[in-house]
PDB file of C-alpha atoms in Angstrom:
ATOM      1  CA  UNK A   1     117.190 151.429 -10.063  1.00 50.00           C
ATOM      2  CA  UNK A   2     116.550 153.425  -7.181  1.00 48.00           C
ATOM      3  CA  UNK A   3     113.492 150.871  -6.078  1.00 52.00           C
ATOM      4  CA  UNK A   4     115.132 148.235  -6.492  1.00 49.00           C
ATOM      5  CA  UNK A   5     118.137 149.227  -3.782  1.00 51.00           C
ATOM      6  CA  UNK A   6     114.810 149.810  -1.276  1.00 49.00           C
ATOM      7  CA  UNK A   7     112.840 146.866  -2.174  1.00 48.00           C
ATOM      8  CA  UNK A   8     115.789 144.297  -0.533  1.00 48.00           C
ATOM      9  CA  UNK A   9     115.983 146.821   2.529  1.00 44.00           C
ATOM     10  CA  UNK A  10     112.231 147.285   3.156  1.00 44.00           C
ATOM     11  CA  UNK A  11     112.114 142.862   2.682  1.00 43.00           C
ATOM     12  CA  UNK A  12     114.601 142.482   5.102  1.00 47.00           C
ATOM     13  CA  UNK A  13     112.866 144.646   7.468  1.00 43.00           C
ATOM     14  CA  UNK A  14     109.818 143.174   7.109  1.00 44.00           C
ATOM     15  CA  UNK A  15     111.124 139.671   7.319  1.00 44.00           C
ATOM     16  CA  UNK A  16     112.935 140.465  10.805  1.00 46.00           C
ATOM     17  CA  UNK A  17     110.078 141.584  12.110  1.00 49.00           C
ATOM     18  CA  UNK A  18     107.604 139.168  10.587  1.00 45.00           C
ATOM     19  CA  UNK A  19     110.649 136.405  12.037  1.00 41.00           C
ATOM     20  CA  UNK A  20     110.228 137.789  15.675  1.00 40.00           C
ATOM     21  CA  UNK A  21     106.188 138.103  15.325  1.00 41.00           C
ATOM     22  CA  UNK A  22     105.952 134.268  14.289  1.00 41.00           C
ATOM     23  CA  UNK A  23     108.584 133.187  16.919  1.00 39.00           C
ATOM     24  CA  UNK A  24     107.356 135.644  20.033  1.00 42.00           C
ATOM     25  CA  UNK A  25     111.080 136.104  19.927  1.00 37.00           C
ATOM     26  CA  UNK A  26     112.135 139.724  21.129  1.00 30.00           C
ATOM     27  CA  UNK A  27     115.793 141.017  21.646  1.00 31.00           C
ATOM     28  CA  UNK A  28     116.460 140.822  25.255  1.00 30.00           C
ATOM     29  CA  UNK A  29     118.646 144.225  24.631  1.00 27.00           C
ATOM     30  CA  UNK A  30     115.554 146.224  23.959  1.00 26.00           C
ATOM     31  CA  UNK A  31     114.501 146.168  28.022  1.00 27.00           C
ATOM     32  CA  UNK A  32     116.030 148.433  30.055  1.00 24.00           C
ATOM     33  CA  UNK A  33     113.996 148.458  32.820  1.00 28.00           C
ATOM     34  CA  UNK A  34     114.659 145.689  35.569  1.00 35.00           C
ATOM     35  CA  UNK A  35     112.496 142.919  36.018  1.00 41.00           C
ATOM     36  CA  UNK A  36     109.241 143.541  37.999  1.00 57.00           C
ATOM     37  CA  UNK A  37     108.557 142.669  41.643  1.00 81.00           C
ATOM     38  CA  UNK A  38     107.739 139.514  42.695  1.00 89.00           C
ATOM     39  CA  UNK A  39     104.864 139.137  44.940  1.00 93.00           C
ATOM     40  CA  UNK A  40     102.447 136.860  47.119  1.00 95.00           C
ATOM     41  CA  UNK A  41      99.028 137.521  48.046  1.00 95.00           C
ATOM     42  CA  UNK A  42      96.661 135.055  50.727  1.00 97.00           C
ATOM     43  CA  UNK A  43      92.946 135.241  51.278  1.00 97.00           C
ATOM     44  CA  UNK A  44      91.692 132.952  54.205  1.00 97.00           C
ATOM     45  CA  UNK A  45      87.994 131.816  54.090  1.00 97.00           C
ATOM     46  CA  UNK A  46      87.790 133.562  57.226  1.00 97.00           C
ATOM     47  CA  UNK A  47      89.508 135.016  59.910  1.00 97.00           C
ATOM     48  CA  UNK A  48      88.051 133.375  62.649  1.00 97.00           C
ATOM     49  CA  UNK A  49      86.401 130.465  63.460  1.00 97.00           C
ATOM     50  CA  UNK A  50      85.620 127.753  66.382  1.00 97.00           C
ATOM     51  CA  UNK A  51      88.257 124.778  67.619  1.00 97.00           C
ATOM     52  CA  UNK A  52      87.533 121.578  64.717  1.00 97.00           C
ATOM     53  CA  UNK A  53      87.171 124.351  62.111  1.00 97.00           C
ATOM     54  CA  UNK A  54      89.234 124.291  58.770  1.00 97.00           C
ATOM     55  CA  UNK A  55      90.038 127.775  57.283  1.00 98.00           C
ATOM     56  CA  UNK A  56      91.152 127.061  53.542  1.00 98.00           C
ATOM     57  CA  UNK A  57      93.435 129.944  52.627  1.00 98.00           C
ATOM     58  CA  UNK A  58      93.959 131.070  48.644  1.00 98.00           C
ATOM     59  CA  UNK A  59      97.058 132.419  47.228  1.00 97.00           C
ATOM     60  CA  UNK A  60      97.365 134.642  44.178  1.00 96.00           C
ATOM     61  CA  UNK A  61     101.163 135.299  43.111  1.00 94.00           C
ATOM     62  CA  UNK A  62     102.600 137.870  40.873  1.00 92.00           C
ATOM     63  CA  UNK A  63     105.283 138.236  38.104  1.00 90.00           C
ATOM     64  CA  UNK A  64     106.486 134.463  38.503  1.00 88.00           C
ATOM     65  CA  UNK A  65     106.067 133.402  35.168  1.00 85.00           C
ATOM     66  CA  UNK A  66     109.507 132.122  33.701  1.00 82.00           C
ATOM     67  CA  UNK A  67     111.017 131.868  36.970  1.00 85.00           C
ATOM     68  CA  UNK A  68     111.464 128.612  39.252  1.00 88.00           C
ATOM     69  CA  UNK A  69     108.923 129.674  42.082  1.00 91.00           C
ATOM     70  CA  UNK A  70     106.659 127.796  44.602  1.00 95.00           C
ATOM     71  CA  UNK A  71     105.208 128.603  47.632  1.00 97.00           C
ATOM     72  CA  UNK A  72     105.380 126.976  51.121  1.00 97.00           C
ATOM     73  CA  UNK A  73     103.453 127.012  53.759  1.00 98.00           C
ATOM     74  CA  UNK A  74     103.780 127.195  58.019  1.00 98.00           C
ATOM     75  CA  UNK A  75     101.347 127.848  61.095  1.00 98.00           C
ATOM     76  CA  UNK A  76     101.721 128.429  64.438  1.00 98.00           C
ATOM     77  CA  UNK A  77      98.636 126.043  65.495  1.00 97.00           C
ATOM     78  CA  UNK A  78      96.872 123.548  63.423  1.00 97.00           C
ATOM     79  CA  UNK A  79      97.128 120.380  60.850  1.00 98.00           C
ATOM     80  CA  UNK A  80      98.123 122.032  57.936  1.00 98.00           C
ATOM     81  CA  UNK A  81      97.340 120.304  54.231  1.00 98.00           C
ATOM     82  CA  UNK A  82      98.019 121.705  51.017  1.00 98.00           C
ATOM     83  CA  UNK A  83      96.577 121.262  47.547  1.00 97.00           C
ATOM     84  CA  UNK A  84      96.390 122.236  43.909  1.00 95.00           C
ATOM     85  CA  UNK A  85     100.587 122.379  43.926  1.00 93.00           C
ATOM     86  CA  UNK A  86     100.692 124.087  47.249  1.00 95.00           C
ATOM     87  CA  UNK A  87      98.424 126.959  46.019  1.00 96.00           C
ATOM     88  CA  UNK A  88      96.014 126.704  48.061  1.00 98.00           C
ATOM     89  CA  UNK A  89      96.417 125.402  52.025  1.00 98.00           C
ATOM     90  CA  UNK A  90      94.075 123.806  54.592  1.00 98.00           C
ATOM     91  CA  UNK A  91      94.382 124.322  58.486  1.00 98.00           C
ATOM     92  CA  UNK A  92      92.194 122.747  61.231  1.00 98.00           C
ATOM     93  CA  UNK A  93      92.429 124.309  64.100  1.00 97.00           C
ATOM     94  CA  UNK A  94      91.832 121.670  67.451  1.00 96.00           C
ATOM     95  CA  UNK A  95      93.082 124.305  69.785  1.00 97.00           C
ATOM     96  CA  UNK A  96      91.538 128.201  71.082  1.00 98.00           C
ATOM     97  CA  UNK A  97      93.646 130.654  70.780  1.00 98.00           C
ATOM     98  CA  UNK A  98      95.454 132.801  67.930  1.00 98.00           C
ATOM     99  CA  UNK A  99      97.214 131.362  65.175  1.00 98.00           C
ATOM    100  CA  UNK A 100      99.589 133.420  62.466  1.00 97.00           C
ATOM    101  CA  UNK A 101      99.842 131.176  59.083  1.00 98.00           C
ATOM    102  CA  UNK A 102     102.114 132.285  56.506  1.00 97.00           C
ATOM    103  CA  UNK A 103     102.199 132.101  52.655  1.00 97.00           C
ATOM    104  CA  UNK A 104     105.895 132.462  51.416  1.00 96.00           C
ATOM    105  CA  UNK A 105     106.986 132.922  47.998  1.00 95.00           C
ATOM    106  CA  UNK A 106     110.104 131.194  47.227  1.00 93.00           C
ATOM    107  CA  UNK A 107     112.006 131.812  43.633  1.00 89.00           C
ATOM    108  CA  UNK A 108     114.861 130.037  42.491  1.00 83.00           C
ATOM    109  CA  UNK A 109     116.011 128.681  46.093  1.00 86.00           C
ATOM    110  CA  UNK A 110     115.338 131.825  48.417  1.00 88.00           C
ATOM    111  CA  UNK A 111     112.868 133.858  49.852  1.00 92.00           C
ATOM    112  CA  UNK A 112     110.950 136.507  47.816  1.00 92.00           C
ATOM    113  CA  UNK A 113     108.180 137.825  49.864  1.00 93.00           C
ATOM    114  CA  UNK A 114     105.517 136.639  52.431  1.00 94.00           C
ATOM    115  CA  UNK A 115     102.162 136.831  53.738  1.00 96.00           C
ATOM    116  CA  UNK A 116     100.734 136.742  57.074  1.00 97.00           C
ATOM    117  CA  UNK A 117      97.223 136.193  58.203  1.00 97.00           C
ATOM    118  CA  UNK A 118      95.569 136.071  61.280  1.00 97.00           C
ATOM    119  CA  UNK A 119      93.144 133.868  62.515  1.00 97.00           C
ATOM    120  CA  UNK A 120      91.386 133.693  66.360  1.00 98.00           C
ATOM    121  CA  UNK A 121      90.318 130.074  67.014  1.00 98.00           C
ATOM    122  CA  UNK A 122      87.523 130.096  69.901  1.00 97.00           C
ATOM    123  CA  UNK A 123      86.144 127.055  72.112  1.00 97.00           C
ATOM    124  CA  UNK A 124      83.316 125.319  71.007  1.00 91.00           C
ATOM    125  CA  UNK A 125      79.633 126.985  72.074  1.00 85.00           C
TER     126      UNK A 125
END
């Protein structure tokens, strides 16, 4: 008698957790620790360059997955042109001088973080 009380115990513990390994289903009580940060990171092809020029410049985010997030774009100088759903940006520079162009992470309607690069723009030779 006595394995028979365990044996319905022990299958409804196994089926739980078989249940929540087939689904990828996990009890949003069992986190106690708040969501990690959000974050943006840009790489420019270069940092400088010559007026006509295009420096592409390559974002890497963090921690976005689930959440409504997109990134957008500005410059101080330059045609800017985005691609591959505004990962990545384009910006010709017609003009010498110093240009900031910023990569902003935006989640669910507001700003989450930023990044600024740098980039001199000389005269042509």
């Amino acid at each position: 008698m006595f394995r028979f009380a365990i044996t319905p115990l022990i299958l409804g513990i196994l089926t739980t957790g078989g249940l929540i390994a087939v689904t990828g289903c996990t009890p949003t009580t069992s986190y106690s620790r708040k969501d990690p940060a959000l974050a943006i990171h840009v790489k420019p092809s270069s940092s400088k360059c010559v007026v006509g020029e295009t420096v592409t410049f390559f974002s890497r985010t963090e921690n976005t997955l689930g959440r409504n997030a997109k990134i957008e774009w500005s410059t101080t100088g330059g045609t800017l042109k985005t691609e591959d759903e505004n990962r990545v940006a384009r910006v010709m520079f017609d003009k010498p001088g110093t240009y900031s162009v910023d990569g902003v992470l935006m989640a669910d309607g507001r700003e989450i973080d930023r990044s600024t690069n740098i980039v001199t723009v000389t005269p042509l030779p």
